[in-house]
């Protein structure tokens, strides 16, 4: 049986101090308990940037400005092949709601290595660890760069939080 191939967009949501917003998948979901960069599966004829705006609104009630393309990773899970495309993003508001995840927090880039992330996110973390000033990069590259590889034709307990 063929595994599905899913194109997924992830947001590297940055704060002024360079910390990134990460979220933890609830135990009952696939990869439950793992941390991830928020995002989700692309729908038909949807760009990665459009997907991130939609998914972050649905999952976190968070409006963002999607910036530059950062990285792409293909990872083979037992259940599917995931093509993960990461983009820089900045929040346009201070509040968000956890609608899907069971936790979220701001994390410095060095602290990411101490958390259990979904395996597809690990190469992105390794690349982030090589950067000296990710916030500077996100601001510098705030214009949207479309990457056609990340625009797939196929896509197969609420808590109140406050952004500091």
XYZ file of N, CA and C in Angstrom:
492
model
N 0.838 -1.185 0.000
C 0.000 0.000 0.000
C 0.885 1.250 0.000
N 0.571 2.171 -0.866
C 1.329 3.415 -0.967
C 1.002 4.351 0.184
N 2.042 4.946 0.741
C 1.844 5.943 1.787
C 1.445 7.263 1.144
N 0.599 8.027 1.819
C 0.272 9.351 1.271
C 1.478 10.285 1.326
N 1.527 11.210 0.372
C 2.551 12.262 0.344
C 1.843 13.565 0.709
N 2.216 14.148 1.848
C 1.564 15.355 2.332
C 2.526 16.532 2.282
N 2.051 17.638 1.744
C 2.828 18.879 1.744
C 2.328 19.702 2.920
N 3.245 20.048 3.802
C 2.912 20.725 5.058
C 3.733 22.006 5.160
N 3.099 23.082 5.605
C 3.803 24.345 5.825
C 3.962 24.556 7.328
N 5.114 25.070 7.728
C 5.394 25.367 9.135
C 5.836 26.816 9.258
N 5.401 27.473 10.331
C 5.740 28.880 10.557
C 6.805 29.003 11.642
N 7.853 29.734 11.327
C 8.868 30.102 12.306
C 8.474 31.493 12.798
N 7.568 31.526 13.775
C 6.998 32.780 14.268
C 7.976 33.389 15.261
N 8.478 34.573 14.924
C 9.533 35.183 15.732
C 9.016 36.353 16.558
N 9.645 36.486 17.695
C 9.419 37.620 18.584
C 10.637 38.529 18.475
N 10.545 39.749 18.960
C 11.648 40.709 18.857
C 12.957 40.200 19.448
N 12.876 39.350 20.472
C 14.090 38.845 21.113
C 14.664 37.612 20.415
N 14.083 37.211 19.277
C 14.586 36.069 18.527
C 13.978 34.738 18.918
N 13.134 34.724 19.958
C 12.484 33.477 20.351
C 11.424 33.091 19.331
N 11.174 31.796 19.237
C 10.204 31.249 18.292
C 9.027 30.649 19.041
N 7.834 30.770 18.464
C 6.650 30.153 19.045
C 6.603 28.689 18.612
N 6.544 27.800 19.598
C 6.424 26.372 19.319
C 5.182 25.852 20.029
N 4.645 24.752 19.527
C 3.424 24.189 20.093
C 3.589 22.676 20.240
N 2.911 22.121 21.261
C 3.004 20.675 21.519
C 1.715 19.988 21.090
N 1.885 18.888 20.365
C 0.741 18.099 19.910
C 0.144 17.340 21.092
N -1.191 17.302 21.199
C -1.807 16.584 22.318
C -1.593 15.073 22.203
N -1.637 14.374 23.339
C -1.317 12.931 23.352
C -2.158 12.079 22.412
N -3.410 12.459 22.170
C -4.293 11.632 21.341
C -4.039 11.781 19.846
N -3.234 12.743 19.431
C -2.931 12.949 18.012
C -1.705 12.135 17.590
N -1.554 11.958 16.275
C -0.328 11.379 15.737
C 0.829 12.239 16.208
N 1.917 11.603 16.637
C 3.092 12.293 17.182
C 2.740 13.091 18.438
N 1.771 12.600 19.195
C 1.351 13.261 20.429
C 2.514 13.447 21.397
N 2.554 14.601 22.043
C 3.606 14.934 22.990
C 4.836 15.562 22.355
N 4.917 15.539 21.041
C 6.053 16.155 20.348
C 5.778 17.642 20.125
N 6.822 18.434 20.208
C 6.748 19.857 19.888
C 6.883 20.023 18.381
N 6.365 21.133 17.871
C 6.441 21.411 16.442
C 6.353 22.905 16.204
N 6.716 23.297 15.001
C 6.465 24.655 14.554
C 5.040 24.656 14.018
N 4.193 25.580 14.460
C 2.786 25.555 14.040
C 2.629 25.664 12.520
N 1.571 25.049 12.035
C 1.275 25.064 10.610
C 0.319 23.939 10.275
N 0.358 23.475 9.034
C -0.521 22.379 8.655
C -0.443 22.039 7.183
N -1.314 21.110 6.789
C -1.323 20.586 5.420
C -1.898 21.608 4.438
N -1.258 21.670 3.278
C -1.762 22.516 2.200
C -3.007 21.888 1.608
N -3.988 22.726 1.298
C -5.170 22.271 0.582
C -4.909 22.425 -0.911
N -5.777 21.828 -1.741
C -5.615 21.929 -3.194
C -5.523 23.384 -3.632
N -4.577 23.647 -4.537
C -4.383 24.977 -5.123
C -4.105 26.067 -4.090
N -3.494 25.713 -2.980
C -3.175 26.671 -1.929
C -1.660 26.803 -1.831
N -1.162 28.023 -1.726
C 0.270 28.221 -1.530
C 0.609 27.969 -0.064
N 1.880 27.783 0.200
C 2.326 27.578 1.584
C 1.986 28.791 2.442
N 2.150 29.984 1.877
C 1.845 31.208 2.632
C 0.361 31.281 2.980
N -0.499 30.961 2.016
C -1.944 30.957 2.272
C -2.306 29.912 3.313
N -1.676 28.761 3.217
C -1.904 27.686 4.183
C -1.558 28.143 5.594
N -0.411 28.815 5.746
C -0.001 29.251 7.085
C -0.979 30.269 7.665
N -1.419 31.215 6.873
C -2.393 32.195 7.362
C -3.652 31.474 7.836
N -4.147 30.534 7.039
C -5.367 29.780 7.382
C -5.157 28.899 8.611
N -4.100 28.090 8.599
C -3.864 27.139 9.688
C -3.606 27.832 11.026
N -2.839 28.917 11.015
C -2.553 29.603 12.274
C -3.803 30.273 12.831
N -4.686 30.712 11.946
C -5.966 31.256 12.403
C -6.828 30.140 12.987
N -6.878 28.987 12.309
C -7.704 27.868 12.779
C -7.165 27.267 14.078
N -5.867 27.059 14.165
C -5.281 26.338 15.298
C -4.945 27.216 16.496
N -4.619 28.483 16.252
C -4.186 29.366 17.340
C -4.962 30.679 17.408
N -5.908 30.897 16.499
C -6.607 32.183 16.391
C -5.585 33.310 16.328
N -4.528 33.080 15.565
C -3.403 34.006 15.489
C -3.233 34.516 14.060
N -3.261 35.821 13.901
C -2.990 36.442 12.598
C -1.483 36.670 12.498
N -0.925 36.336 11.343
C 0.516 36.499 11.126
C 0.776 37.117 9.767
N 1.967 37.692 9.642
C 2.484 38.098 8.333
C 3.542 37.070 7.977
N 3.320 36.352 6.893
C 4.270 35.338 6.448
C 5.373 36.027 5.669
N 6.601 35.702 6.005
C 7.755 36.302 5.350
C 8.449 35.342 4.420
N 9.742 35.322 4.480
C 10.579 34.582 3.539
C 10.571 33.078 3.788
N 10.715 32.357 2.708
C 10.933 30.908 2.748
C 12.236 30.657 3.493
N 12.251 29.607 4.350
C 13.451 29.284 5.118
C 14.073 27.955 4.704
N 13.275 26.890 4.668
C 13.848 25.573 4.439
C 12.760 24.577 4.058
N 13.198 23.495 3.434
C 12.289 22.407 3.075
C 12.920 21.084 3.479
N 12.102 20.195 4.047
C 12.558 18.889 4.506
C 11.568 17.841 4.020
N 12.059 16.718 3.548
C 11.200 15.575 3.257
C 11.520 14.506 4.283
N 10.474 14.008 4.952
C 10.678 13.004 6.005
C 9.717 11.841 5.788
N 10.250 10.631 5.904
C 9.449 9.411 5.759
C 8.996 8.931 7.136
N 7.714 9.067 7.412
C 7.114 8.473 8.606
C 6.509 7.135 8.193
N 6.140 6.305 9.147
C 5.473 5.033 8.841
C 4.111 5.284 8.193
N 3.461 6.380 8.552
C 2.103 6.658 8.088
C 2.037 7.521 6.833
N 3.117 8.252 6.494
C 3.091 9.147 5.332
C 4.481 9.708 5.069
N 4.657 10.216 3.854
C 5.841 11.008 3.522
C 5.423 12.465 3.649
N 6.189 13.209 4.441
C 5.875 14.616 4.700
C 6.911 15.487 4.015
N 6.441 16.422 3.221
C 7.295 17.466 2.646
C 6.993 18.724 3.448
N 7.907 19.096 4.340
C 7.702 20.204 5.267
C 8.435 21.445 4.775
N 7.697 22.528 4.571
C 8.245 23.789 4.077
C 8.112 24.829 5.180
N 9.236 25.398 5.607
C 9.225 26.364 6.707
C 9.402 27.784 6.181
N 8.630 28.697 6.760
C 8.663 30.115 6.409
C 8.765 30.942 7.685
N 9.474 32.059 7.597
C 9.480 33.022 8.685
C 8.102 33.667 8.774
N 7.703 34.056 9.976
C 6.433 34.770 10.164
C 6.532 35.645 11.407
N 5.747 36.693 11.419
C 5.664 37.551 12.607
C 4.198 37.666 13.010
N 3.918 37.643 14.326
C 2.527 37.761 14.779
C 2.034 39.189 14.592
N 0.761 39.324 14.247
C 0.151 40.633 14.074
C -0.712 41.016 15.282
N -0.689 40.182 16.300
C -1.463 40.435 17.516
C -0.725 39.811 18.696
N -1.155 40.163 19.898
C -0.459 39.690 21.100
C -1.086 38.440 21.717
N -2.307 38.098 21.384
C -3.004 36.972 22.004
C -3.186 35.822 21.025
N -3.258 34.614 21.570
C -3.635 33.452 20.778
C -4.364 32.465 21.674
N -5.133 31.557 21.061
C -5.861 30.502 21.770
C -5.311 29.159 21.324
N -5.140 28.243 22.261
C -4.753 26.877 21.899
C -6.022 26.113 21.546
N -6.242 25.902 20.266
C -7.432 25.198 19.798
C -7.144 23.745 19.445
N -5.909 23.424 19.132
C -5.529 22.074 18.710
C -4.428 21.520 19.601
N -3.459 22.347 19.928
C -2.307 21.924 20.728
C -2.641 21.943 22.217
N -1.866 21.184 23.013
C -2.111 21.207 24.459
C -1.170 22.152 25.199
N -0.184 22.715 24.502
C 0.723 23.695 25.105
C 1.409 24.477 23.993
N 1.841 25.669 24.331
C 2.641 26.487 23.418
C 3.542 27.358 24.271
N 4.700 27.708 23.723
C 5.632 28.565 24.462
C 6.601 29.224 23.508
N 7.220 30.295 23.994
C 8.302 30.946 23.268
C 9.589 30.263 23.688
N 10.423 29.937 22.720
C 11.669 29.234 23.019
C 12.827 29.874 22.261
N 13.945 30.010 22.949
C 15.151 30.480 22.264
C 15.622 29.363 21.337
N 16.334 29.740 20.315
C 16.809 28.730 19.372
C 17.695 27.690 20.054
N 18.663 28.061 20.914
C 19.474 27.021 21.567
C 18.652 26.057 22.421
N 17.540 26.530 23.013
C 16.739 25.647 23.870
C 15.934 24.619 23.081
N 15.797 24.801 21.767
C 15.032 23.854 20.958
C 15.636 22.456 20.999
N 16.947 22.380 21.129
C 17.604 21.064 21.124
C 17.271 20.236 22.359
N 16.726 20.864 23.389
C 16.401 20.161 24.630
C 14.983 19.605 24.659
N 14.204 19.838 23.622
C 12.813 19.408 23.576
C 12.629 18.290 22.552
N 11.600 17.486 22.759
C 11.298 16.400 21.818
C 10.409 16.945 20.704
N 10.991 17.114 19.526
C 10.275 17.626 18.356
C 9.872 16.487 17.439
N 8.863 16.751 16.624
C 8.506 15.821 15.562
C 9.739 15.649 14.675
N 10.046 14.422 14.260
C 11.273 14.178 13.492
C 11.447 15.057 12.256
N 10.373 15.406 11.559
C 10.502 16.253 10.365
C 10.997 17.655 10.713
N 10.769 18.107 11.946
C 11.206 19.439 12.370
C 12.687 19.494 12.732
N 13.298 18.355 13.034
C 14.675 18.331 13.533
C 15.682 18.948 12.552
N 15.649 18.646 11.254
C 16.598 19.300 10.339
C 16.424 20.821 10.286
N 15.207 21.294 10.476
C 14.982 22.747 10.510
C 15.649 23.332 11.749
N 15.523 22.647 12.869
C 16.175 23.105 14.104
C 17.688 23.136 13.926
N 18.234 22.105 13.308
C 19.692 22.094 13.065
C 20.114 23.306 12.247
N 19.333 23.642 11.250
C 19.664 24.813 10.422
C 19.529 26.103 11.221
N 18.491 26.202 12.050
C 18.321 27.383 12.898
C 19.511 27.572 13.837
N 20.024 26.469 14.361
C 21.161 26.538 15.281
C 22.411 27.096 14.603
N 22.479 27.014 13.285
C 23.623 27.543 12.535
C 23.519 29.044 12.292
N 22.341 29.615 12.496
C 22.152 31.051 12.242
C 22.616 31.876 13.425
N 23.110 33.057 13.135
C 23.547 33.930 14.233
C 22.459 34.902 14.661
N 21.606 35.332 13.733
C 20.590 36.324 14.075
C 19.309 36.075 13.285
N 18.495 35.077 13.703
C 17.293 34.752 12.940
C 16.276 35.880 12.878
N 16.138 36.674 13.934
C 15.170 37.765 13.900
C 15.580 38.773 12.838
N 16.866 39.054 12.761
C 17.378 39.974 11.753
C 17.077 39.439 10.355
N 17.257 38.138 10.163
C 16.958 37.535 8.866
C 15.472 37.642 8.540
N 14.623 37.393 9.537
C 13.181 37.426 9.303
C 12.731 38.821 8.907
N 13.260 39.846 9.563
C 12.889 41.212 9.244
C 13.447 41.616 7.889
N 14.705 41.273 7.656
C 15.375 41.617 6.408
C 14.650 41.006 5.205
N 14.140 39.785 5.377
C 13.492 39.061 4.289
C 11.982 39.027 4.461
N 11.389 40.105 4.942
C 9.967 40.077 5.261
C 9.064 40.011 4.033
N 9.612 40.256 2.855
C 8.782 40.100 1.666
C 8.538 38.614 1.436
N 7.444 38.280 0.820
C 7.087 36.883 0.591
C 7.839 36.343 -0.613
N 8.497 35.221 -0.421
C 9.164 34.510 -1.512
C 8.377 33.233 -1.765
N 7.785 33.111 -2.913
C 7.037 31.884 -3.222
C 7.996 30.801 -3.694
N 7.749 29.602 -3.242
C 8.546 28.459 -3.645
C 7.579 27.437 -4.225
N 7.659 27.206 -5.522
C 6.682 26.347 -6.172
C 6.723 24.920 -5.648
N 7.840 24.463 -5.126
C 7.902 23.125 -4.555
C 6.978 22.998 -3.355
N 6.689 24.096 -2.697
C 5.856 24.070 -1.502
C 4.415 24.437 -1.790
N 4.020 24.450 -3.036
C 2.640 24.706 -3.419
C 2.135 23.441 -4.084
N 1.764 22.485 -3.281
C 1.350 21.194 -3.794
C -0.074 21.206 -4.294
N -0.367 20.541 -5.384
C -1.735 20.450 -5.866
C -2.550 19.493 -5.013
N -1.882 18.643 -4.204
C -2.596 17.693 -3.363
C -2.267 17.985 -1.907
N -3.156 17.685 -1.086
C -2.896 17.749 0.343
C -3.790 16.720 1.022
N -3.224 15.974 1.001
C -4.033 14.951 1.633
C -4.317 15.472 3.156
N -8.947 21.255 24.038
C -9.292 21.989 25.230
C -8.777 23.406 25.098
N -9.427 24.242 24.880
C -9.077 25.614 24.562
C -8.511 26.329 25.791
N -7.334 26.959 25.571
C -6.684 27.712 26.650
C -6.329 29.084 26.113
N -6.471 30.114 26.921
C -6.116 31.475 26.513
C -4.646 31.709 26.843
N -3.909 32.248 25.916
C -2.499 32.553 26.131
C -2.262 34.000 25.736
N -1.166 34.532 26.209
C -0.801 35.913 25.894
C 0.632 35.950 25.433
N 0.857 36.615 24.317
C 2.209 36.807 23.839
C 2.845 37.914 24.657
N 4.010 37.649 25.266
C 4.656 38.697 26.056
C 5.183 39.822 25.195
